[in-house]
PDB file of C-alpha atoms in Angstrom:
ATOM      1  CA  MET A  28      -9.499  27.303  18.535  1.00 65.00           C
ATOM      2  CA  ARG A  29      -7.024  26.379  21.277  1.00 78.00           C
ATOM      3  CA  VAL A  30      -4.242  24.080  20.104  1.00 81.00           C
ATOM      4  CA  THR A  31      -1.246  22.472  21.778  1.00 85.00           C
ATOM      5  CA  GLN A  32       2.318  23.590  21.114  1.00 83.00           C
ATOM      6  CA  ARG A  33       2.930  20.374  19.160  1.00 81.00           C
ATOM      7  CA  VAL A  34      -0.018  21.029  16.837  1.00 80.00           C
ATOM      8  CA  ARG A  35       0.973  24.686  16.473  1.00 82.00           C
ATOM      9  CA  ARG A  36       4.470  23.658  15.329  1.00 81.00           C
ATOM     10  CA  ILE A  37       2.881  21.433  12.666  1.00 78.00           C
ATOM     11  CA  LEU A  38       0.584  24.228  11.479  1.00 77.00           C
ATOM     12  CA  ASP A  39       3.532  26.630  11.268  1.00 80.00           C
ATOM     13  CA  ASN A  40       4.876  24.509   8.401  1.00 74.00           C
ATOM     14  CA  TYR A  41       1.872  25.523   6.290  1.00 68.00           C
ATOM     15  CA  GLU A  42       1.908  29.303   6.530  1.00 69.00           C
ATOM     16  CA  SER A  43       1.214  29.622   2.800  1.00 61.00           C
ATOM     17  CA  ASP A  44      -2.093  27.715   3.015  1.00 60.00           C
ATOM     18  CA  ASN A  45      -5.379  29.530   3.441  1.00 66.00           C
ATOM     19  CA  PRO A  46      -6.861  29.906   6.954  1.00 72.00           C
ATOM     20  CA  GLY A  47      -9.791  27.588   6.200  1.00 67.00           C
ATOM     21  CA  THR A  48      -7.517  24.694   5.316  1.00 63.00           C
ATOM     22  CA  LYS A  49      -5.370  25.228   8.406  1.00 72.00           C
ATOM     23  CA  THR A  50      -8.482  25.427  10.595  1.00 74.00           C
ATOM     24  CA  ASN A  51      -9.703  22.064   9.262  1.00 65.00           C
ATOM     25  CA  LEU A  52      -6.292  20.534   9.895  1.00 70.00           C
ATOM     26  CA  ALA A  53      -6.223  21.934  13.427  1.00 76.00           C
ATOM     27  CA  ARG A  54      -9.678  20.467  14.140  1.00 71.00           C
ATOM     28  CA  ILE A  55      -8.496  17.039  12.949  1.00 68.00           C
ATOM     29  CA  LEU A  56      -5.277  17.148  14.982  1.00 74.00           C
ATOM     30  CA  MET A  57      -7.095  18.248  18.148  1.00 75.00           C
ATOM     31  CA  ALA A  58      -9.837  15.603  17.976  1.00 67.00           C
ATOM     32  CA  GLY A  59     -10.109  12.167  19.565  1.00 65.00           C
ATOM     33  CA  ARG A  60      -7.815  10.302  21.932  1.00 67.00           C
ATOM     34  CA  LEU A  61      -4.727  11.474  20.041  1.00 70.00           C
ATOM     35  CA  GLY A  62      -5.931  15.069  20.022  1.00 75.00           C
ATOM     36  CA  GLY A  63      -3.091  17.501  20.585  1.00 78.00           C
ATOM     37  CA  THR A  64      -0.316  14.910  20.132  1.00 77.00           C
ATOM     38  CA  GLY A  65       0.289  15.715  16.471  1.00 73.00           C
ATOM     39  CA  LYS A  66      -0.280  12.068  15.577  1.00 70.00           C
ATOM     40  CA  LEU A  67      -2.900  10.517  13.300  1.00 63.00           C
ATOM     41  CA  VAL A  68      -4.186   6.951  13.212  1.00 59.00           C
ATOM     42  CA  ILE A  69      -4.212   5.413   9.724  1.00 57.00           C
ATOM     43  CA  LEU A  70      -7.277   3.182   9.836  1.00 54.00           C
ATOM     44  CA  PRO A  71      -6.340   0.857   6.935  1.00 51.00           C
ATOM     45  CA  VAL A  72      -3.216  -0.065   8.891  1.00 50.00           C
ATOM     46  CA  ASP A  73      -4.560  -0.085  12.432  1.00 50.00           C
ATOM     47  CA  GLN A  74      -7.772  -1.987  11.745  1.00 58.00           C
ATOM     48  CA  GLY A  75      -6.011  -5.005  10.256  1.00 76.00           C
ATOM     49  CA  PHE A  76      -4.603  -6.171   6.932  1.00 82.00           C
ATOM     50  CA  GLU A  77      -7.535  -8.356   5.875  1.00 85.00           C
ATOM     51  CA  GLN A  78     -10.007  -5.522   6.482  1.00 82.00           C
ATOM     52  CA  PHE A  79      -7.773  -3.263   4.391  1.00 82.00           C
ATOM     53  CA  ILE A  80      -7.799  -5.793   1.534  1.00 86.00           C
ATOM     54  CA  ASP A  81     -11.595  -6.155   1.679  1.00 84.00           C
ATOM     55  CA  ASP A  82     -12.026  -2.377   1.492  1.00 79.00           C
ATOM     56  CA  HIS A  83      -9.565  -1.778  -1.350  1.00 80.00           C
ATOM     57  CA  PHE A  84     -10.135  -4.830  -3.549  1.00 81.00           C
ATOM     58  CA  GLU A  85     -13.890  -5.242  -3.387  1.00 77.00           C
ATOM     59  CA  GLY A  86     -15.129  -7.212  -6.392  1.00 77.00           C
ATOM     60  CA  THR A  87     -11.757  -8.767  -7.246  1.00 82.00           C
ATOM     61  CA  PRO A  88     -11.805 -12.146  -5.482  1.00 86.00           C
ATOM     62  CA  PHE A  89      -8.617 -13.503  -7.057  1.00 86.00           C
ATOM     63  CA  ILE A  90      -6.285 -10.743  -5.863  1.00 85.00           C
ATOM     64  CA  THR A  91      -8.189 -10.498  -2.566  1.00 89.00           C
ATOM     65  CA  GLU A  92      -7.587 -14.163  -1.786  1.00 90.00           C
ATOM     66  CA  LEU A  93      -3.985 -13.950  -2.987  1.00 89.00           C
ATOM     67  CA  PHE A  94      -3.113 -11.151  -0.560  1.00 90.00           C
ATOM     68  CA  LYS A  95      -5.073 -12.757   2.281  1.00 90.00           C
ATOM     69  CA  THR A  96      -3.259 -16.046   1.701  1.00 90.00           C
ATOM     70  CA  ALA A  97       0.068 -14.218   1.838  1.00 90.00           C
ATOM     71  CA  TYR A  98      -0.998 -12.566   5.104  1.00 90.00           C
ATOM     72  CA  ARG A  99      -2.005 -15.899   6.636  1.00 91.00           C
ATOM     73  CA  PHE A 100       1.329 -17.335   5.534  1.00 91.00           C
ATOM     74  CA  TYR A 101       3.007 -14.466   7.383  1.00 90.00           C
ATOM     75  CA  THR A 102       0.974 -15.018  10.567  1.00 88.00           C
ATOM     76  CA  LYS A 103       2.085 -18.651  10.528  1.00 90.00           C
ATOM     77  CA  THR A 104       5.778 -18.120   9.682  1.00 90.00           C
ATOM     78  CA  GLN A 105       6.411 -14.570  11.018  1.00 89.00           C
ATOM     79  CA  LEU A 106       9.000 -14.100   8.262  1.00 90.00           C
ATOM     80  CA  PRO A 107      10.204 -10.455   8.160  1.00 89.00           C
ATOM     81  CA  VAL A 108      10.530 -10.478   4.358  1.00 90.00           C
ATOM     82  CA  ILE A 109       6.844 -11.383   3.941  1.00 91.00           C
ATOM     83  CA  ARG A 110       5.924  -8.609   6.371  1.00 88.00           C
ATOM     84  CA  THR A 111       7.945  -6.190   4.237  1.00 89.00           C
ATOM     85  CA  ALA A 112       6.114  -7.340   1.108  1.00 91.00           C
ATOM     86  CA  LEU A 113       2.730  -6.852   2.783  1.00 90.00           C
ATOM     87  CA  LYS A 114       3.784  -3.362   3.845  1.00 87.00           C
ATOM     88  CA  LEU A 115       4.584  -2.726   0.161  1.00 89.00           C
ATOM     89  CA  VAL A 116       0.994  -3.670  -0.729  1.00 89.00           C
ATOM     90  CA  VAL A 117      -0.421  -1.254   1.855  1.00 86.00           C
ATOM     91  CA  ALA A 118       1.936   1.627   0.996  1.00 85.00           C
ATOM     92  CA  TYR A 119       1.353   1.403  -2.764  1.00 87.00           C
ATOM     93  CA  ASN A 120      -2.428   1.295  -2.414  1.00 85.00           C
ATOM     94  CA  LEU A 121      -2.508   4.172   0.070  1.00 82.00           C
ATOM     95  CA  THR A 122      -0.514   6.204  -2.464  1.00 83.00           C
ATOM     96  CA  MET A 123      -3.276   5.662  -5.027  1.00 77.00           C
ATOM     97  CA  HIS A 124      -6.161   6.178  -2.602  1.00 75.00           C
ATOM     98  CA  ILE A 125      -7.842   9.432  -1.581  1.00 71.00           C
ATOM     99  CA  THR A 126      -7.241  10.010   2.111  1.00 73.00           C
ATOM    100  CA  MET A 127     -10.312  10.153   4.309  1.00 71.00           C
ATOM    101  CA  VAL A 128     -10.483  11.540   7.831  1.00 65.00           C
ATOM    102  CA  GLU A 129     -12.781  10.905  10.752  1.00 64.00           C
ATOM    103  CA  GLN A 130     -14.634  14.142  11.363  1.00 59.00           C
ATOM    104  CA  PRO A 131     -14.405  15.458  14.939  1.00 58.00           C
ATOM    105  CA  PRO A 132     -17.738  15.790  16.785  1.00 57.00           C
ATOM    106  CA  THR A 133     -19.291  19.028  15.570  1.00 59.00           C
ATOM    107  CA  ASP A 134     -22.624  20.511  14.545  1.00 55.00           C
ATOM    108  CA  GLN A 135     -21.304  21.589  11.167  1.00 62.00           C
ATOM    109  CA  PRO A 136     -19.852  19.169   8.582  1.00 61.00           C
ATOM    110  CA  MET A 137     -16.273  19.881   7.587  1.00 64.00           C
ATOM    111  CA  LYS A 138     -15.330  20.962   4.101  1.00 70.00           C
ATOM    112  CA  GLY A 139     -14.928  17.809   2.035  1.00 70.00           C
ATOM    113  CA  HIS A 140     -17.876  16.005   3.619  1.00 72.00           C
ATOM    114  CA  ILE A 141     -19.413  13.572   1.081  1.00 73.00           C
ATOM    115  CA  ASP A 142     -23.195  13.906   0.969  1.00 72.00           C
ATOM    116  CA  ASP A 143     -23.855  11.902  -2.215  1.00 74.00           C
ATOM    117  CA  GLU A 144     -25.958   8.944  -1.051  1.00 77.00           C
ATOM    118  CA  ASP A 145     -24.892   6.871  -4.073  1.00 78.00           C
ATOM    119  CA  SER A 146     -21.212   7.164  -3.141  1.00 73.00           C
ATOM    120  CA  LYS A 147     -19.370   4.324  -1.452  1.00 70.00           C
ATOM    121  CA  PHE A 148     -17.914   6.974   0.846  1.00 69.00           C
ATOM    122  CA  TYR A 149     -21.217   8.631   1.761  1.00 73.00           C
ATOM    123  CA  GLY A 150     -21.022  10.344   5.140  1.00 72.00           C
ATOM    124  CA  ARG A 151     -17.238  10.380   5.230  1.00 71.00           C
ATOM    125  CA  THR A 152     -14.888  13.344   4.868  1.00 74.00           C
ATOM    126  CA  VAL A 153     -12.068  13.839   2.383  1.00 74.00           C
ATOM    127  CA  ALA A 154      -8.843  14.989   4.038  1.00 71.00           C
ATOM    128  CA  PRO A 155      -7.674  18.556   3.440  1.00 71.00           C
ATOM    129  CA  LEU A 156      -5.488  18.858   0.362  1.00 71.00           C
ATOM    130  CA  LEU A 157      -2.254  19.387   2.267  1.00 70.00           C
ATOM    131  CA  VAL A 158      -2.881  16.274   4.425  1.00 71.00           C
ATOM    132  CA  ASN A 159      -3.739  14.174   1.380  1.00 72.00           C
ATOM    133  CA  PHE A 160      -0.644  15.406  -0.483  1.00 77.00           C
ATOM    134  CA  GLN A 161       1.738  14.776   2.415  1.00 74.00           C
ATOM    135  CA  ILE A 162       0.409  11.239   2.951  1.00 75.00           C
ATOM    136  CA  LYS A 163       0.679  10.413  -0.762  1.00 79.00           C
ATOM    137  CA  CYS A 164       4.271  11.696  -0.893  1.00 79.00           C
ATOM    138  CA  ALA A 165       5.252   9.732   2.212  1.00 77.00           C
ATOM    139  CA  MET A 166       3.584   6.533   0.964  1.00 79.00           C
ATOM    140  CA  ALA A 167       5.144   6.894  -2.513  1.00 83.00           C
ATOM    141  CA  GLU A 168       8.622   7.181  -1.034  1.00 83.00           C
ATOM    142  CA  LEU A 169       7.920   4.282   1.325  1.00 82.00           C
ATOM    143  CA  TRP A 170       6.635   1.815  -1.278  1.00 86.00           C
ATOM    144  CA  ARG A 171       9.639   2.435  -3.536  1.00 87.00           C
ATOM    145  CA  ASP A 172      12.025   1.690  -0.661  1.00 87.00           C
ATOM    146  CA  LEU A 173      10.031  -1.393   0.309  1.00 87.00           C
ATOM    147  CA  GLN A 174       9.967  -2.673  -3.273  1.00 88.00           C
ATOM    148  CA  LYS A 175      13.740  -2.336  -3.507  1.00 88.00           C
ATOM    149  CA  GLU A 176      14.158  -4.219  -0.224  1.00 88.00           C
ATOM    150  CA  VAL A 177      11.835  -7.037  -1.314  1.00 88.00           C
ATOM    151  CA  LEU A 178      13.628  -7.428  -4.656  1.00 87.00           C
ATOM    152  CA  GLU A 179      17.006  -7.614  -2.935  1.00 86.00           C
ATOM    153  CA  GLN A 180      15.811 -10.282  -0.512  1.00 86.00           C
ATOM    154  CA  LEU A 181      14.063 -12.224  -3.261  1.00 84.00           C
ATOM    155  CA  SER A 182      17.307 -12.244  -5.239  1.00 81.00           C
ATOM    156  CA  GLN A 183      19.119 -13.745  -2.236  1.00 82.00           C
ATOM    157  CA  LEU A 184      16.421 -16.396  -1.877  1.00 81.00           C
ATOM    158  CA  TYR A 185      16.683 -17.296  -5.553  1.00 76.00           C
ATOM    159  CA  SER A 186      20.442 -17.780  -5.110  1.00 76.00           C
ATOM    160  CA  SER A 187      19.887 -20.050  -2.113  1.00 73.00           C
ATOM    161  CA  VAL A 188      18.037 -22.553  -4.305  1.00 69.00           C
ATOM    162  CA  TYR A 189      21.316 -23.458  -5.996  1.00 66.00           C
ATOM    163  CA  SER A 190      23.017 -24.285  -2.712  1.00 65.00           C
ATOM    164  CA  GLY A 191      21.913 -26.223   0.336  1.00 62.00           C
ATOM    165  CA  GLU A 192      18.352 -27.431   0.799  1.00 60.00           C
ATOM    166  CA  ARG A 193      16.429 -26.952  -2.425  1.00 59.00           C
ATOM    167  CA  LEU A 194      12.997 -26.900  -0.800  1.00 65.00           C
ATOM    168  CA  LYS A 195      13.874 -24.735   2.206  1.00 72.00           C
ATOM    169  CA  ASN A 196      12.925 -21.325   0.794  1.00 79.00           C
ATOM    170  CA  TRP A 197      10.496 -22.381  -1.939  1.00 80.00           C
ATOM    171  CA  PRO A 198       7.233 -21.317  -0.166  1.00 83.00           C
ATOM    172  CA  THR A 199       8.752 -17.926   0.684  1.00 87.00           C
ATOM    173  CA  ILE A 200       9.937 -17.405  -2.894  1.00 85.00           C
ATOM    174  CA  PHE A 201       6.498 -18.348  -4.201  1.00 84.00           C
ATOM    175  CA  MET A 202       4.743 -15.897  -1.876  1.00 88.00           C
ATOM    176  CA  LEU A 203       7.135 -13.012  -2.577  1.00 89.00           C
ATOM    177  CA  ALA A 204       6.950 -13.511  -6.347  1.00 87.00           C
ATOM    178  CA  SER A 205       3.140 -13.659  -6.204  1.00 88.00           C
ATOM    179  CA  ILE A 206       2.910 -10.439  -4.164  1.00 90.00           C
ATOM    180  CA  LEU A 207       5.317  -8.579  -6.438  1.00 89.00           C
ATOM    181  CA  LEU A 208       3.555  -9.686  -9.620  1.00 86.00           C
ATOM    182  CA  ALA A 209       0.190  -8.657  -8.153  1.00 88.00           C
ATOM    183  CA  VAL A 210       1.492  -5.194  -7.207  1.00 89.00           C
ATOM    184  CA  TRP A 211       3.060  -4.757 -10.655  1.00 86.00           C
ATOM    185  CA  GLU A 212      -0.254  -5.740 -12.256  1.00 85.00           C
ATOM    186  CA  GLU A 213      -1.871  -3.010 -10.146  1.00 85.00           C
ATOM    187  CA  MET A 214       0.675  -0.496 -11.416  1.00 85.00           C
ATOM    188  CA  GLN A 215      -0.141  -1.314 -15.023  1.00 84.00           C
ATOM    189  CA  PHE A 216      -3.882  -1.138 -14.324  1.00 84.00           C
ATOM    190  CA  ASP A 217      -3.537   2.225 -12.552  1.00 83.00           C
ATOM    191  CA  CYS A 218      -1.397   3.540 -15.377  1.00 83.00           C
ATOM    192  CA  HIS A 219      -4.277   3.087 -17.848  1.00 82.00           C
ATOM    193  CA  TYR A 220      -6.566   5.246 -15.699  1.00 78.00           C
ATOM    194  CA  ARG A 221      -4.158   7.893 -14.417  1.00 79.00           C
ATOM    195  CA  VAL A 222      -1.848   8.665 -17.359  1.00 80.00           C
ATOM    196  CA  PRO A 223      -3.488  10.635 -20.202  1.00 81.00           C
ATOM    197  CA  ASP A 224      -0.817   9.774 -22.798  1.00 86.00           C
ATOM    198  CA  PRO A 225      -1.682   6.401 -24.448  1.00 86.00           C
ATOM    199  CA  ALA A 226       1.817   6.061 -25.922  1.00 88.00           C
ATOM    200  CA  ALA A 227       3.421   6.499 -22.496  1.00 86.00           C
ATOM    201  CA  VAL A 228       1.019   3.946 -21.016  1.00 83.00           C
ATOM    202  CA  GLU A 229       1.799   1.410 -23.731  1.00 87.00           C
ATOM    203  CA  LYS A 230       5.560   1.894 -23.289  1.00 85.00           C
ATOM    204  CA  PHE A 231       5.338   1.593 -19.495  1.00 80.00           C
ATOM    205  CA  CYS A 232       3.260  -1.604 -19.644  1.00 81.00           C
ATOM    206  CA  ARG A 233       5.479  -3.111 -22.349  1.00 81.00           C
ATOM    207  CA  ASP A 234       8.617  -2.330 -20.345  1.00 81.00           C
ATOM    208  CA  MET A 235       7.044  -3.812 -17.205  1.00 77.00           C
ATOM    209  CA  GLU A 236       6.151  -7.039 -19.002  1.00 77.00           C
ATOM    210  CA  THR A 237       9.497  -7.493 -20.732  1.00 76.00           C
ATOM    211  CA  VAL A 238      11.893  -6.496 -17.945  1.00 71.00           C
ATOM    212  CA  PRO A 239      10.789  -6.859 -14.275  1.00 73.00           C
ATOM    213  CA  VAL A 240       7.877  -9.246 -14.874  1.00 75.00           C
ATOM    214  CA  GLY A 241       9.893 -11.226 -17.396  1.00 72.00           C
ATOM    215  CA  VAL A 242      12.846 -11.539 -15.024  1.00 73.00           C
ATOM    216  CA  ILE A 243      10.713 -12.677 -12.074  1.00 74.00           C
ATOM    217  CA  VAL A 244       8.797 -15.220 -14.162  1.00 73.00           C
ATOM    218  CA  GLY A 245      11.992 -16.428 -15.856  1.00 72.00           C
ATOM    219  CA  LEU A 246      13.822 -16.941 -12.568  1.00 71.00           C
ATOM    220  CA  PHE A 247      10.765 -18.598 -11.074  1.00 68.00           C
ATOM    221  CA  HIS A 248      10.687 -21.052 -13.982  1.00 70.00           C
ATOM    222  CA  ALA A 249      14.437 -21.666 -13.718  1.00 66.00           C
ATOM    223  CA  ILE A 250      14.468 -22.509 -10.026  1.00 64.00           C
ATOM    224  CA  SER A 251      11.385 -24.714 -10.415  1.00 65.00           C
ATOM    225  CA  GLN A 252      13.635 -27.029 -12.411  1.00 65.00           C
ATOM    226  CA  LYS A 253      15.731 -27.420  -9.264  1.00 58.00           C
ATOM    227  CA  LEU A 254      12.885 -28.900  -7.229  1.00 55.00           C
ATOM    228  CA  PRO A 255      13.349 -32.565  -6.303  1.00 53.00           C
ATOM    229  CA  ALA A 256      11.333 -35.074  -8.278  1.00 55.00           C
ATOM    230  CA  PHE A 257       8.437 -36.776  -6.484  1.00 45.00           C
ATOM    231  CA  THR A 258      10.468 -39.983  -6.475  1.00 49.00           C
ATOM    232  CA  GLU A 259      13.343 -38.382  -4.523  1.00 47.00           C
TER     233      GLU A 259
END
């Protein structure tokens, strides 16, 4: 298969992988409008946030509507901190999700093609292992950085309640706290299914509930006391 210099440089980073895996990767990188550029389109990001939420949270209307409401709040306010929090949602869920690829036009299905008609992903193709691993590593690093950034900005917003206009940042605080608590609930849920040690799962969930969740809820309750009364 003929490949561009850019694609060849990418493939050179995986000399230890077997030829079949590298051939699949080359076919993916040489296909479509971005073929040969070394770039890949991540559909959950490029097709829109609400479509991403529908695909990943099917059957959970509460969390689906929560994230969609947060997104609509962002489209109205264009607040960078809300955008960062929504990026956290996407990055964390992509870390937990198996990466799929769009198969290039070919007579033969690629390795990883799902032919189980009962599967939600019937007809799609699982990404080669090295692609899946690299995306998971990148997303894991990204969501941790984003979470840290959101927590820092939320802390600043909490502090602002005690000075200046008490109602100014309240909607933003509410949205950020809701997004964080929803993501942390996901982490605890995922922990039950992905960690084989029940004791470790129990400790993780207990620590989550008593420290980060407890702090967010406690601060949220504290600043709610600072809201003006209806008579003011």
